[in-house]
Amino acid sequence: MTSATTDRTTDPGTDPAAGPGAPAAPRPGTAGATVLAYAGRQVRALHRLEPEVRRDAPDSVHRMRVACRRLRSCFRSYRRVLDRTVTAALEGELIWLAGELSGDRDREVLAERFRERLAELPPALIRGPARDRLRGYGSPRGGQPATRTRVLAALDSDRFRELLAGLDALLTAPPLLPAADRPDGKVCAKVLRTDARRFAGRMETARAAPPGPLRDHALHAARKAAKRARYSAEAARPALGKAAARAEITRWTALQDLLGEHQDSTVAREALVELAGRAEAAGEPSFTYGLLHGRETALADEYERRLAALYPGHGPRDGTPGAG
């Protein structure tokens, strides 16, 4: 009789190179096989996306950044499977690459948010040159050509080639630790519990924080923890089974998205305060910026109420959620 764990095959991308002295591939159903299969998919994505990024294919830069984040999360969460003395250096290079790819993405997101908020206002409430200032603030610094040049320079660099070579080497001769030979179900379940505790701890910190920047910062940290838990669940899919993995991924994605909306509102409020100051210094009315700030504050409150419903352990101890 074939067990549920032994009838799975190792991802082809994780097979070590053939030849004398080559390390044995992890046995199917072990944590090593499952984690390397996930890492292998992300490494192959980096290779596959390089030509797409070079020709500026739609969403290619974003997808390459996501592959970087998934690999980093895998290395961190599954540190009992893959030796951190090897993966830590690769993680640092993945952080560098994601940074080079980010360009003006954050400012573009902010620009889109400002466009949405302005569209909600009657024209009579948009005072002075507020519309132009908001558009100018959200415009990419240096323009699209400068961003494109930076991305291509990163892909042309020796540093990028060395990163890909290092990731390929990790798959060829994986730095497996003893836990890699354990059943993937046990190891993955422990990782998911650890990730859930990390998220719960950060949410408790946010709950205890007073309204304002401290709570906003704590919720941003919780968002990062939710994202890490989501990626851990993605890696654990073969161990969990499709239905259980889908439920885990859906749960963490919902939390990550809601916390992401809150963070976008936080960034927008900070920018609006800065813009109001610029307007006042120039003798312009700051009414519109204050109005939009109030709208963003109300949205942040709503995000926290929805978060409390989605994650019942979260709720303000005092004060108005998200205010400040």
Coordinates of C-alpha atoms in Angstrom, one line a residue, residues 13-17 36 39-40 42-44 46-47 71 75 90 160-174:
G13 CA 13.7 21.8 -10.1
T14 CA 15.2 20.6 -6.8
D15 CA 16.9 17.5 -8.1
P16 CA 20.7 17.8 -7.5
A17 CA 23.1 17.5 -10.3
L36 CA 13.0 22.8 -1.7
A39 CA 12.1 27.4 -3.2
G40 CA 12.7 25.9 -6.6
Q42 CA 10.5 30.8 -6.9
V43 CA 14.1 30.5 -8.3
R44 CA 12.7 29.4 -11.6
L46 CA 13.3 34.7 -11.2
H47 CA 15.0 33.1 -14.2
L71 CA 12.1 33.2 -1.1
F75 CA 14.4 31.0 4.2
L90 CA 21.2 35.0 -0.2
F160 CA 22.4 39.8 -10.0
R161 CA 24.2 37.0 -11.9
E162 CA 25.9 36.0 -8.7
L163 CA 22.6 35.9 -6.8
L164 CA 21.0 33.6 -9.5
A165 CA 24.1 31.4 -9.4
G166 CA 23.9 31.2 -5.6
L167 CA 20.3 30.3 -5.7
D168 CA 20.9 27.6 -8.3
A169 CA 23.7 26.2 -6.2
L170 CA 21.4 26.1 -3.2
L171 CA 19.0 23.9 -5.1
T172 CA 21.8 21.7 -6.5
A173 CA 23.5 21.1 -3.2
P174 CA 20.9 22.2 -0.6

